[in-house]
GROMACS .gro file of C-alpha atoms in nm:
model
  170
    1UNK     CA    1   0.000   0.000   0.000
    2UNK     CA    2   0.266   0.237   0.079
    3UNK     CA    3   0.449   0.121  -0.255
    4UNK     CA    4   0.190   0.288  -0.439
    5UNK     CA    5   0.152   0.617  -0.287
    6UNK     CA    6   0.511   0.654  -0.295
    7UNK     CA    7   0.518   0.592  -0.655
    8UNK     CA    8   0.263   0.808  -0.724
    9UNK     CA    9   0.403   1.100  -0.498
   10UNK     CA   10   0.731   1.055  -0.640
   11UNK     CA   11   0.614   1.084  -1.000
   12UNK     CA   12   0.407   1.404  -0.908
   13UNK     CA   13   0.709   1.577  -0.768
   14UNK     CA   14   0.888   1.467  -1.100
   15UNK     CA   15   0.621   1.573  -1.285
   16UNK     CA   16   0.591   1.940  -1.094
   17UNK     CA   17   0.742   2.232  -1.305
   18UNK     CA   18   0.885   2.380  -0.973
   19UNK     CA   19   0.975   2.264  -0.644
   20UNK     CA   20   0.763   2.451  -0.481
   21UNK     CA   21   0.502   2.455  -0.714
   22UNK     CA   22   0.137   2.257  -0.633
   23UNK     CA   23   0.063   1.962  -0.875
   24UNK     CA   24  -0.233   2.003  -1.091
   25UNK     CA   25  -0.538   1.873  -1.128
   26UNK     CA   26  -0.367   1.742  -1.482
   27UNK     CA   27  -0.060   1.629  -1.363
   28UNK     CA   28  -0.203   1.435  -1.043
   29UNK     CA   29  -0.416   1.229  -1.305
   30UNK     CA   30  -0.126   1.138  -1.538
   31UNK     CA   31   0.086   1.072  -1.219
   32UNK     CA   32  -0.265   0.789  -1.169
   33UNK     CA   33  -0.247   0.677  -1.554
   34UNK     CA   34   0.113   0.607  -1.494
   35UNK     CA   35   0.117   0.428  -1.223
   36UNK     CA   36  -0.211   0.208  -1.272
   37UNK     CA   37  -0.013   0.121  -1.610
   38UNK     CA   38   0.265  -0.011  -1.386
   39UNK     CA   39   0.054  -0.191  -1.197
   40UNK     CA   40  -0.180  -0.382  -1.410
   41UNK     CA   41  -0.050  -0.702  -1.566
   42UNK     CA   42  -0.077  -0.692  -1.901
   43UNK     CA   43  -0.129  -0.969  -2.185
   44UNK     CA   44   0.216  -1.069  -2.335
   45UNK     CA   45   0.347  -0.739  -2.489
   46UNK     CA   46   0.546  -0.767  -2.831
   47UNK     CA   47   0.897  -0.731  -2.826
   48UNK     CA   48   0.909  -0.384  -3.031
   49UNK     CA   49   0.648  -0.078  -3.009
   50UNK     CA   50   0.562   0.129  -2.819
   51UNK     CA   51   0.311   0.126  -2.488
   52UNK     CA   52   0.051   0.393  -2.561
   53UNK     CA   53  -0.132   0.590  -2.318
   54UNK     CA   54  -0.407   0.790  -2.485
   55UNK     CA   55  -0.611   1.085  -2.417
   56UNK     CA   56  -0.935   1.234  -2.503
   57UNK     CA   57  -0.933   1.534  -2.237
   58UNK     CA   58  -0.812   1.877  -2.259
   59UNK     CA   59  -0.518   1.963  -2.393
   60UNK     CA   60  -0.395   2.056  -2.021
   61UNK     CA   61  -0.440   1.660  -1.968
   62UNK     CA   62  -0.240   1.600  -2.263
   63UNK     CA   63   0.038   1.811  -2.219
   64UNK     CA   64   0.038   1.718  -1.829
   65UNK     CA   65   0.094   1.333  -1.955
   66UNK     CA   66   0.393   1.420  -2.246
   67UNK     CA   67   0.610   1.428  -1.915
   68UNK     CA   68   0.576   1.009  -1.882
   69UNK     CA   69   0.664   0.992  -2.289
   70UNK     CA   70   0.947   0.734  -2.305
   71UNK     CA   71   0.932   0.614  -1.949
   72UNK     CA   72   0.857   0.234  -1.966
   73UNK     CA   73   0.577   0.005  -1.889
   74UNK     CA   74   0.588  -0.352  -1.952
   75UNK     CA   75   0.918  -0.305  -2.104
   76UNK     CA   76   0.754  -0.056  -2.344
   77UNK     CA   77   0.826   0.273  -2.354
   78UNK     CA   78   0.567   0.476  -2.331
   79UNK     CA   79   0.371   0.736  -2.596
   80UNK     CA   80   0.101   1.004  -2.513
   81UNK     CA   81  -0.184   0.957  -2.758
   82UNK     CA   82  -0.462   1.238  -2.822
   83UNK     CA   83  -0.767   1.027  -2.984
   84UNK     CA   84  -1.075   1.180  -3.184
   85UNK     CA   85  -1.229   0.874  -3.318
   86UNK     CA   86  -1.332   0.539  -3.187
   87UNK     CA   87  -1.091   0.368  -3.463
   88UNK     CA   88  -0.796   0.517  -3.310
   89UNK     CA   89  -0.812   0.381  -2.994
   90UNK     CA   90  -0.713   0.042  -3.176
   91UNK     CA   91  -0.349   0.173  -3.088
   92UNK     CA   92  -0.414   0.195  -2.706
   93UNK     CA   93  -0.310  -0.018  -2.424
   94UNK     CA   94  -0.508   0.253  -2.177
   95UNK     CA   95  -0.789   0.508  -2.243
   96UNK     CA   96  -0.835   0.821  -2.049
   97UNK     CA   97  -1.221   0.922  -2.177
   98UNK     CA   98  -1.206   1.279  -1.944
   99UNK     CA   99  -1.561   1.320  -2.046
  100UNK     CA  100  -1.679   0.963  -1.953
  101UNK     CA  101  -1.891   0.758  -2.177
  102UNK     CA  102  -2.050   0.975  -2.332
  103UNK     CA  103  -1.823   1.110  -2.584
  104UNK     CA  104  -1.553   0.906  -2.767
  105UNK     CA  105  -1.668   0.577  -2.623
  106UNK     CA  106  -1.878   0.286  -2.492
  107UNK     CA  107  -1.907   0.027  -2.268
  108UNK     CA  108  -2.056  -0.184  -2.561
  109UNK     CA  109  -1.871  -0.050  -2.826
  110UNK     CA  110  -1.501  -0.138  -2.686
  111UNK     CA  111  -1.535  -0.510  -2.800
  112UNK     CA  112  -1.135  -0.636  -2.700
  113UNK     CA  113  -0.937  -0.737  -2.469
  114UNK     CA  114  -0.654  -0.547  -2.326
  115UNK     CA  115  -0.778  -0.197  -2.290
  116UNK     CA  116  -0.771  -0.015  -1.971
  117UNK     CA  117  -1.035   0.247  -1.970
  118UNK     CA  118  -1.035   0.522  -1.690
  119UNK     CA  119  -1.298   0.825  -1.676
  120UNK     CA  120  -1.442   1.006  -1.425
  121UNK     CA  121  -1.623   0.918  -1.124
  122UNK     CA  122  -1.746   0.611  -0.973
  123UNK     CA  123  -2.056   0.589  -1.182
  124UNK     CA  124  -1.777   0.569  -1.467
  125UNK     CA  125  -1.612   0.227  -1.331
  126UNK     CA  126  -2.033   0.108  -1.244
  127UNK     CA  127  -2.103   0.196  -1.592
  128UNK     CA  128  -1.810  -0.064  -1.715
  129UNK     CA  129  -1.508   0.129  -1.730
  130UNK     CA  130  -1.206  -0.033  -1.544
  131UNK     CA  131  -1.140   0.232  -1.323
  132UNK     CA  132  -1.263   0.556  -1.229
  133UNK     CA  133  -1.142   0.865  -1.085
  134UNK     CA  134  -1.348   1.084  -0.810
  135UNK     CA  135  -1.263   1.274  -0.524
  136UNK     CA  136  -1.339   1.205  -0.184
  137UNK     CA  137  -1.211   1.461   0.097
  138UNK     CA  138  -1.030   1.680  -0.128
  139UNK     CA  139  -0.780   1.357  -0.305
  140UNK     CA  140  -0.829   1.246  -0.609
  141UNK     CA  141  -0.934   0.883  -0.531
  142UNK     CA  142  -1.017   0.607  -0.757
  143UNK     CA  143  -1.274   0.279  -0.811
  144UNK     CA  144  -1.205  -0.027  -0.998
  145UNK     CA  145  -1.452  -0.261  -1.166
  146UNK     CA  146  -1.310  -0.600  -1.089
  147UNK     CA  147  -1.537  -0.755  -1.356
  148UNK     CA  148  -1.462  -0.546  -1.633
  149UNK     CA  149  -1.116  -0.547  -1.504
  150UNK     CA  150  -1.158  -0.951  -1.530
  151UNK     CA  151  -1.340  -0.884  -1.921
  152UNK     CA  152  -1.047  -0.694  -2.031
  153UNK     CA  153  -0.803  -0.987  -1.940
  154UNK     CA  154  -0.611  -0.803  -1.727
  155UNK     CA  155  -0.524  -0.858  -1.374
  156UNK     CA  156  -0.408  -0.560  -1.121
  157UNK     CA  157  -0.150  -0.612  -0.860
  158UNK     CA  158  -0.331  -0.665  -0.495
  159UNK     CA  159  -0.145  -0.311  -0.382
  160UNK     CA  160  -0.334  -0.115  -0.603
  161UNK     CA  161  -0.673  -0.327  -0.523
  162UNK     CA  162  -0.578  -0.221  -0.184
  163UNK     CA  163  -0.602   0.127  -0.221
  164UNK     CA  164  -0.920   0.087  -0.429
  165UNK     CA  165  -1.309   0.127  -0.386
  166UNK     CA  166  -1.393  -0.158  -0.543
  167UNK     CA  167  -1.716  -0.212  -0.743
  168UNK     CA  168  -1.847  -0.472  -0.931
  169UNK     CA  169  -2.039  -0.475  -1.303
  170UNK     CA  170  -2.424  -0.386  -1.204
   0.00000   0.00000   0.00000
């Protein structure tokens, strides 16, 4: 448990443009994507490519996340991804849909294996996303659907289900 939040502190101080400045909204969340990435156990990865991480949020998001560009998960290194289209998230190992289901993407529409989708709130993760983001006593906490955790084929070290609020596909 401890793991976790030091990885995740660690990556928003390296991710801060100043010492002494506050993280953002933006950065805390890519600090998340990052670290969920390293977490999860993925499929068997190719040998070659690249692990990409991709976006449909503001560009704030966006350029928050370009700081974790060719830092490595999986053996991968990583690449920040802005998607407009449905198609394009064929590239993706992880989706962040900012706006939730109702823009880019569905729960029915995502049809593979493999794909990590985080949006916001808990009614994101109870709608079939893998894990969403919400804030509870001014932190930026986080849910995870175990079953569509368990649809994707992807299994999440017991450390980050630790620090969870669990839900399960209604």
């Amino acid at each position: 448990m401890t793991t976790l939040a030091l990885l995740v502190v660690a990556t928003i101080l390296v991710m801060a443009t100043t010492a002494r400045a506050e993280p953002t909204e933006a950065q805390i969340k890519a600090a998340y994507l990052y670290n969920f990435a390293k977490f999860v156990e993925w499929p068997d990865q190719p040998a070659t490519g690249r692990f990409n991480i991709c976006i449909d949020g503001d560009t704030e998001i966006i350029d928050a996340a370009a700081a974790l560009e060719d830092k490595t998960v999986a053996g991968l290194r990583v690449s920040v991804l802005r998607v407009e289209t449905a198609e394009a998230v064929v590239a993706c190992r992880m989706v962040l849909l900012d706006q939730g289901w109702g823009g880019l993407l569905r729960p029915s529409t995502i049809g593979r294996r493999d794909l990590l989708t985080v949006g916001p709130g808990i009614e994101f993760a109870e709608e079939g996303g893998t894990i969403g983001l919400f804030y509870s006593q001014r932190k930026l906490r986080f849910a995870i659907n175990i079953d569509a955790l368990a649809a994707a084929g992807l299994r999440v070290n017991s450390k980050l289900l630790n620090l969870a609020h669990i839900v399960r596909r209604q």
